[in-house]
Every structure is written in C-alpha cells, then in structure tokens.
GROMACS .gro file of C-alpha atoms in nm:
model
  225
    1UNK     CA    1  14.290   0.969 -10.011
    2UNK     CA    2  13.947   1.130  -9.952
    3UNK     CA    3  13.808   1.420 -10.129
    4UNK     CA    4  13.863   1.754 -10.047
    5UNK     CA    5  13.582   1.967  -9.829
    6UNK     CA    6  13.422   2.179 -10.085
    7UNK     CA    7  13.374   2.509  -9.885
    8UNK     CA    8  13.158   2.767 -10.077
    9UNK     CA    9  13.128   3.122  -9.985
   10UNK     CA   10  12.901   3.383 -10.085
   11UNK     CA   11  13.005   3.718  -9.973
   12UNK     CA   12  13.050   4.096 -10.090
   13UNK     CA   13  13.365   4.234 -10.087
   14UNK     CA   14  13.215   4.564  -9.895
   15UNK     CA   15  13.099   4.389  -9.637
   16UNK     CA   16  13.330   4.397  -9.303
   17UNK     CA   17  13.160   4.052  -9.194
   18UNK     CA   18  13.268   3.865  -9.473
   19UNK     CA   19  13.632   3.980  -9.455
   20UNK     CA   20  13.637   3.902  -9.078
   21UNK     CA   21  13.444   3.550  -9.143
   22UNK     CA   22  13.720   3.490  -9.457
   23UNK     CA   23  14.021   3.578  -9.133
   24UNK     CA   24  13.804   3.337  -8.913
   25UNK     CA   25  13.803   3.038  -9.154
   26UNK     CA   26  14.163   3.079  -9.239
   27UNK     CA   27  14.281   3.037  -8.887
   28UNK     CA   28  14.023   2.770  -8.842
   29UNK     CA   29  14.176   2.577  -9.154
   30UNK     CA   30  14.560   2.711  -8.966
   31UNK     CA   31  14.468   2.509  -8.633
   32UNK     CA   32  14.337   2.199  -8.840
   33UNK     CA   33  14.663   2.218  -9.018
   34UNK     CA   34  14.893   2.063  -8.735
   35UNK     CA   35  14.634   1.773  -8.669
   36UNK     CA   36  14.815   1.427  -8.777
   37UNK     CA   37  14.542   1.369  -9.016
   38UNK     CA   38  14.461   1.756  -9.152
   39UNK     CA   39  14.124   1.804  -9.347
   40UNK     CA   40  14.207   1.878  -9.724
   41UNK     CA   41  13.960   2.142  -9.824
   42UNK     CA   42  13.841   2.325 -10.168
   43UNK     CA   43  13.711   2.667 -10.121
   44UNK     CA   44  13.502   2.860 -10.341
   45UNK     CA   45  13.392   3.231 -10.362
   46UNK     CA   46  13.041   3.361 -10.518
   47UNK     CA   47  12.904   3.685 -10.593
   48UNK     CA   48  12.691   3.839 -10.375
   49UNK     CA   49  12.530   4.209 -10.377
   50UNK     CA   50  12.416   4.370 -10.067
   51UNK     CA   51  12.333   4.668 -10.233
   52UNK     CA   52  12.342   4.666 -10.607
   53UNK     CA   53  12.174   4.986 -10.643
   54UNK     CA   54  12.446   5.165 -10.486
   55UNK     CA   55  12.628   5.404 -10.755
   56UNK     CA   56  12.971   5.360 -10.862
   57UNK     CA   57  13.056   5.708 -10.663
   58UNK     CA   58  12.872   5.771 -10.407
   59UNK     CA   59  12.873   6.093 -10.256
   60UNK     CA   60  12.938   6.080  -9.879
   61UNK     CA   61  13.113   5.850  -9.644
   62UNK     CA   62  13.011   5.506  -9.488
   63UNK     CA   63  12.792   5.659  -9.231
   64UNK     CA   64  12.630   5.860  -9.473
   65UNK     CA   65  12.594   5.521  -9.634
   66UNK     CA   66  12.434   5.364  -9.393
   67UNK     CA   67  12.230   5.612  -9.230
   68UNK     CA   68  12.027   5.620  -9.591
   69UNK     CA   69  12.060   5.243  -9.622
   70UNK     CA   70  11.951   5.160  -9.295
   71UNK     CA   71  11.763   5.471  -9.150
   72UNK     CA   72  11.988   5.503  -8.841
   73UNK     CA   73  12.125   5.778  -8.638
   74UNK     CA   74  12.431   5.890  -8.745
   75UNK     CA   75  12.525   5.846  -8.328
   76UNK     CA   76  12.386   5.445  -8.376
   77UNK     CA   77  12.613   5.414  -8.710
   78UNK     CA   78  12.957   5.555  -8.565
   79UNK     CA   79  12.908   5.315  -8.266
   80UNK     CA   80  12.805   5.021  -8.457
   81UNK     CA   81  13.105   5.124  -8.708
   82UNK     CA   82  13.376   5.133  -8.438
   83UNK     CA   83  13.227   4.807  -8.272
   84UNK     CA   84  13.319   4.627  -8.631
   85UNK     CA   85  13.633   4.805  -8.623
   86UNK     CA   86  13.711   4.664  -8.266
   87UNK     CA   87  13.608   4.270  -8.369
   88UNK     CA   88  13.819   4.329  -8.739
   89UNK     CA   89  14.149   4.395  -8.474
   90UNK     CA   90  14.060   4.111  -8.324
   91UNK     CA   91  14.086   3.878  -8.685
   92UNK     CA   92  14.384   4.098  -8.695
   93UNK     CA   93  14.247   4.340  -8.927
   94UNK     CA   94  14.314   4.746  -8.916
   95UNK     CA   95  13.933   4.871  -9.046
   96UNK     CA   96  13.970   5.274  -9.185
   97UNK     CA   97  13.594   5.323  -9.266
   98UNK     CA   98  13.772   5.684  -9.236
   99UNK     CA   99  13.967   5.627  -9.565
  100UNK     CA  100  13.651   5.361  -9.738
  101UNK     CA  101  13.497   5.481 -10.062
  102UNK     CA  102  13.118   5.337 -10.060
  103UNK     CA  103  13.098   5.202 -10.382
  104UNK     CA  104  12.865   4.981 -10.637
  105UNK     CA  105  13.082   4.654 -10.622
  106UNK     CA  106  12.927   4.430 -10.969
  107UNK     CA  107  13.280   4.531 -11.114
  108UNK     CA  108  13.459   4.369 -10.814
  109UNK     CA  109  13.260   4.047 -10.837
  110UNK     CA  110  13.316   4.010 -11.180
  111UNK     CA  111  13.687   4.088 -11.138
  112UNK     CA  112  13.691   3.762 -10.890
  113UNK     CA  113  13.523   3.536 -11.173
  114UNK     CA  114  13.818   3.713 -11.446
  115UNK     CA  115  14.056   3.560 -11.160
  116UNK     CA  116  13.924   3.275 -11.109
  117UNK     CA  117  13.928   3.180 -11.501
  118UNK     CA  118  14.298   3.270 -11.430
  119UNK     CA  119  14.358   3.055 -11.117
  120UNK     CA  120  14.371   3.343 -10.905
  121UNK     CA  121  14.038   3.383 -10.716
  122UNK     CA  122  14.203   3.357 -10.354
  123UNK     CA  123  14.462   3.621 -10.419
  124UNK     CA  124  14.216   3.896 -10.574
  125UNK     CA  125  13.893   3.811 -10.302
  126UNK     CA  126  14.179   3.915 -10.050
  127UNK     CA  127  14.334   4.191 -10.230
  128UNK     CA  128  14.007   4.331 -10.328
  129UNK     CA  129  13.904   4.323  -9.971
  130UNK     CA  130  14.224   4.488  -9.858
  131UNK     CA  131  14.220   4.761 -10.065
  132UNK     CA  132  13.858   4.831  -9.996
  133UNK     CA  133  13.874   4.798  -9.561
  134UNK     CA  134  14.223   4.868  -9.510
  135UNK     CA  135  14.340   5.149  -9.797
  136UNK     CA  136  14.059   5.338  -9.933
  137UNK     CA  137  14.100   5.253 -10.254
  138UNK     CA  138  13.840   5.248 -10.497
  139UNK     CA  139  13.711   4.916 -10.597
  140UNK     CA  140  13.417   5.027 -10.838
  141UNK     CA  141  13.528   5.164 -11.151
  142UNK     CA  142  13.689   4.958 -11.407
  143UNK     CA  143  14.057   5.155 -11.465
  144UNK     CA  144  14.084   5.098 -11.024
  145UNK     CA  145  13.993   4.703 -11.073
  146UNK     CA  146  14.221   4.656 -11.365
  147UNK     CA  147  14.505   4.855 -11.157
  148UNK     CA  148  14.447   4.601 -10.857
  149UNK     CA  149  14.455   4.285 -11.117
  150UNK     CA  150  14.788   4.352 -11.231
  151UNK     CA  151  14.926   4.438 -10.887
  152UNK     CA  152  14.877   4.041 -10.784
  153UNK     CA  153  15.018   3.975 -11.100
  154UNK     CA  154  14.718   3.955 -11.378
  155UNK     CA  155  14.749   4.126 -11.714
  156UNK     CA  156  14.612   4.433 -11.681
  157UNK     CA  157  14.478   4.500 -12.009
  158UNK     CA  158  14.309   4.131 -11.996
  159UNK     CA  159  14.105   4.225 -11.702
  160UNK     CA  160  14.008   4.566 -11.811
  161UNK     CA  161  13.843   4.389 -12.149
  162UNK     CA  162  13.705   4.115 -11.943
  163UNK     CA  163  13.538   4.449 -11.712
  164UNK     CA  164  13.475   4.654 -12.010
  165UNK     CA  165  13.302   4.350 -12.205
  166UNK     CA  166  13.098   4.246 -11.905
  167UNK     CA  167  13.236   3.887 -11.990
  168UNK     CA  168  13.162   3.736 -11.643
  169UNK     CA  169  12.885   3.940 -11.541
  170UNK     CA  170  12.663   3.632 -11.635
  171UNK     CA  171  12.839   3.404 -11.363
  172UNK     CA  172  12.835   3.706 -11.108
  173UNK     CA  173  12.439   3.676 -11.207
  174UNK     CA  174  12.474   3.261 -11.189
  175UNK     CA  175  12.667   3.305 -10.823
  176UNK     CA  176  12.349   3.538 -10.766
  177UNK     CA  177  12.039   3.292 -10.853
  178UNK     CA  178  12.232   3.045 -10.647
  179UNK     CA  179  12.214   3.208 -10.340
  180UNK     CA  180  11.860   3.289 -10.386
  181UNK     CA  181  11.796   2.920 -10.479
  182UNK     CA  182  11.973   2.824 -10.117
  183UNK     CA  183  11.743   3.113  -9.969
  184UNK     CA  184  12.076   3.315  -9.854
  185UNK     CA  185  11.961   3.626  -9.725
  186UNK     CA  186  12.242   3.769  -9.572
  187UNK     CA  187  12.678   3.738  -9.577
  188UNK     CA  188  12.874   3.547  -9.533
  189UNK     CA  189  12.734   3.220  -9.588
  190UNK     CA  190  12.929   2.935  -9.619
  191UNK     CA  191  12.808   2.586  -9.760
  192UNK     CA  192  13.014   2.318  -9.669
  193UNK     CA  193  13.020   2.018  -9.873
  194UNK     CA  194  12.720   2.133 -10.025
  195UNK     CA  195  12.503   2.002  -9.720
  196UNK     CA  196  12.578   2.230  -9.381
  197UNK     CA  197  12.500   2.588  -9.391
  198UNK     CA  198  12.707   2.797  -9.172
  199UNK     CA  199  12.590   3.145  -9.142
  200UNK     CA  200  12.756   3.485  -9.017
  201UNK     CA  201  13.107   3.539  -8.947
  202UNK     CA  202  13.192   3.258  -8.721
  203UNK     CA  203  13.520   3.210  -8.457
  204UNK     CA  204  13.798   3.003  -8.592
  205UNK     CA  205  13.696   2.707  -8.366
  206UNK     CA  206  13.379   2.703  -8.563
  207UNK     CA  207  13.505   2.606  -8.849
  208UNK     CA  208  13.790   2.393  -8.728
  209UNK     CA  209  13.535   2.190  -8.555
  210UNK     CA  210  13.276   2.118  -8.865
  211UNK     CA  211  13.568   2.063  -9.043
  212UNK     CA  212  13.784   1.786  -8.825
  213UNK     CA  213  13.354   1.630  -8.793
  214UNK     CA  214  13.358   1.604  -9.170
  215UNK     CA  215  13.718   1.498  -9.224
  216UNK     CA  216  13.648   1.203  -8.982
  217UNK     CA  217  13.372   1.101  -9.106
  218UNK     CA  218  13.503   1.064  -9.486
  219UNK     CA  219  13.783   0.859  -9.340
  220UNK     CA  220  13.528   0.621  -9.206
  221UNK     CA  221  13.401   0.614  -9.524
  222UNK     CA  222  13.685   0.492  -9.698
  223UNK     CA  223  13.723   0.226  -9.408
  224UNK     CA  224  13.458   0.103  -9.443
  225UNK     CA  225  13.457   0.106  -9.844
   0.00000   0.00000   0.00000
C-alpha cells in the first residue's frame, strides 16, 4: 500500500477563491474516487492572512472593503463581486457578500489549529467558511468562534481558552513563515506532496489529473521496489 498524497493548503477563510478552490479539489478527489485504483490522499490546511491589519469590526460592507483595500471603483468592485458570486454557483456555492461581515480573521486561523489538535480541522475550515460566505456570521471575535466550535461538536469553553490564551497563535505564525519560505504570495496554494505547486482555484479535473499522475507513479514505485 503506498503512501497517501500529502496535499497542503494555505488559504484564508475570507477569501471566496479558496472556498471555491477547497469545492474544486473535493470533486476532483469525488471523480478519482470511482477509479479501480483511487489515489489515497492526506490534506492539510495552513494559516494564511490576506489582510491582517483588517480590524475585528470593520465598519462598512465588502465593497467598502475592497474599494479601500484595493483602490477600485465601487462600479469595478460590485461587478467583480457578482462575477465571484456567479463562479461560487458554479462549485455549487450560494455567495451573500450582502449578508458578509469583513472581518480580521487571526482568531479563525487559530480556531482551525484548536481543531486540528482535536482531529477536527476539515469540519471547522468548512464550517468557518460557511458561516463567513454563505450566513453572515461573524467569524472574528472570540465568543462567535467559540459558538461555531461547539456547533460541529467541540467543547465550547475549550476553544474559547485556547482563543482567549492565544495558544495556537504561534502555529498560525509557523503556517505563516512557511508560506513565505515557499514564496506564496497569493491563495489558495496548494503543495502537493511537498514538490508541485498548484496555484489559484483550479477546476476539478485539475486536480484529479495531478493526482491519478502521482498515484501512478507511486505504484510504479512499489513495482519496481
């Protein structure tokens, strides 16, 4: 039996590209699923900023957001906005930037690394996402985190003392230099099997391809081992 793919994934949990790319990979890995000899994989998620200087409540809504951020028109934002609306339906995802509350995520991204410690990184990168895109909730102060925790089954009062302490903020920091050491610039980025970059939120064919290349070839190894 060969190893699993290690897929690693740096992303922010407020950006709509890396919830789209996270859709795209899972129906990638879905299609490789009913191959005869389905790649095993081992995915990993890591902390990533895109705009740590953002404040816990900001005051305005996400074209407000980015029309500071990123010096556009408000015109140029709503377009762009409804354009990543439009390719989220398409990964089967229902965007409300209407409803989304712009918000400093370090809290989230140590929440994922309380998770993780738990066994439980998949469920909260997803729920965390969810809540963020799809219901407006608020996913930067710590009594909103700790609410989310318990609602995929985490003790609640664990994760708000692993918030409150900072406990994990030095692997959210760890996650951080990483990315930096890799010269990742932008999310998603996914390293796969710590040796092919794959940058951008991809289509599902993407992935299923790199991964049924790499699957192959590890069974050749073992042949020929």
């Amino acid at each position: 039996m060969s190893e699993p793919i290690s897929i690693d994934i740096w992303s922010d949990i407020a950006c709509p590209w890396c919830y789209i790319g996270k859709r795209n990979l899972e129906a990638g890995l879905a299609a490789t699923a009913e191959d005869d000899d389905a790649p095993q994989v081992r995915i990993t998620f890591h902390s990533f900023e895109l705009s740590p200087d953002t404040p816990v409540d900001f005051d305005g809504d996400e074209a407000d957001f980015l029309m500071g951020h990123k010096g556009m028109p408000r015109a140029q934002v709503e377009q762009m906005l409804e354009r990543v609306t439009d390719v989220a339906r398409g990964a089967g995802l229902e965007y409300r930037f209407d409803l989304l509350q712009h918000t400093n995520t370090v809290k989230a991204h140590e929440l994922l690394h309380h998770a993780k410690s738990q066994g439980r990184q998949h469920d909260m990168e997803e729920r965390l996402m969810s809540a963020y895109f799809i219901e407006g909730r608020h996913v930067g102060r710590i009594d909103d985190l700790a609410d989310l925790a318990a609602e995929i089954g985490l003790d609640r009062a664990d994760a708000h003392e692993a918030l409150t302490s900072g406990r994990h903020l030095g692997d959210v920091r760890q996650d951080q230099a990483q990315a930096q050491a890799y010269g990742i610039q932008g999310v998603p980025f996914f390293v796969i099997d710590g040796q092919y970059g794959v940058s951008g939120a991809q289509p599902p064919e993407a992935f299923a391809n790199v991964l049924r290349e790499l699957w192959a070839q590890r069974a050749a190894e073992v042949v020929e081992a």
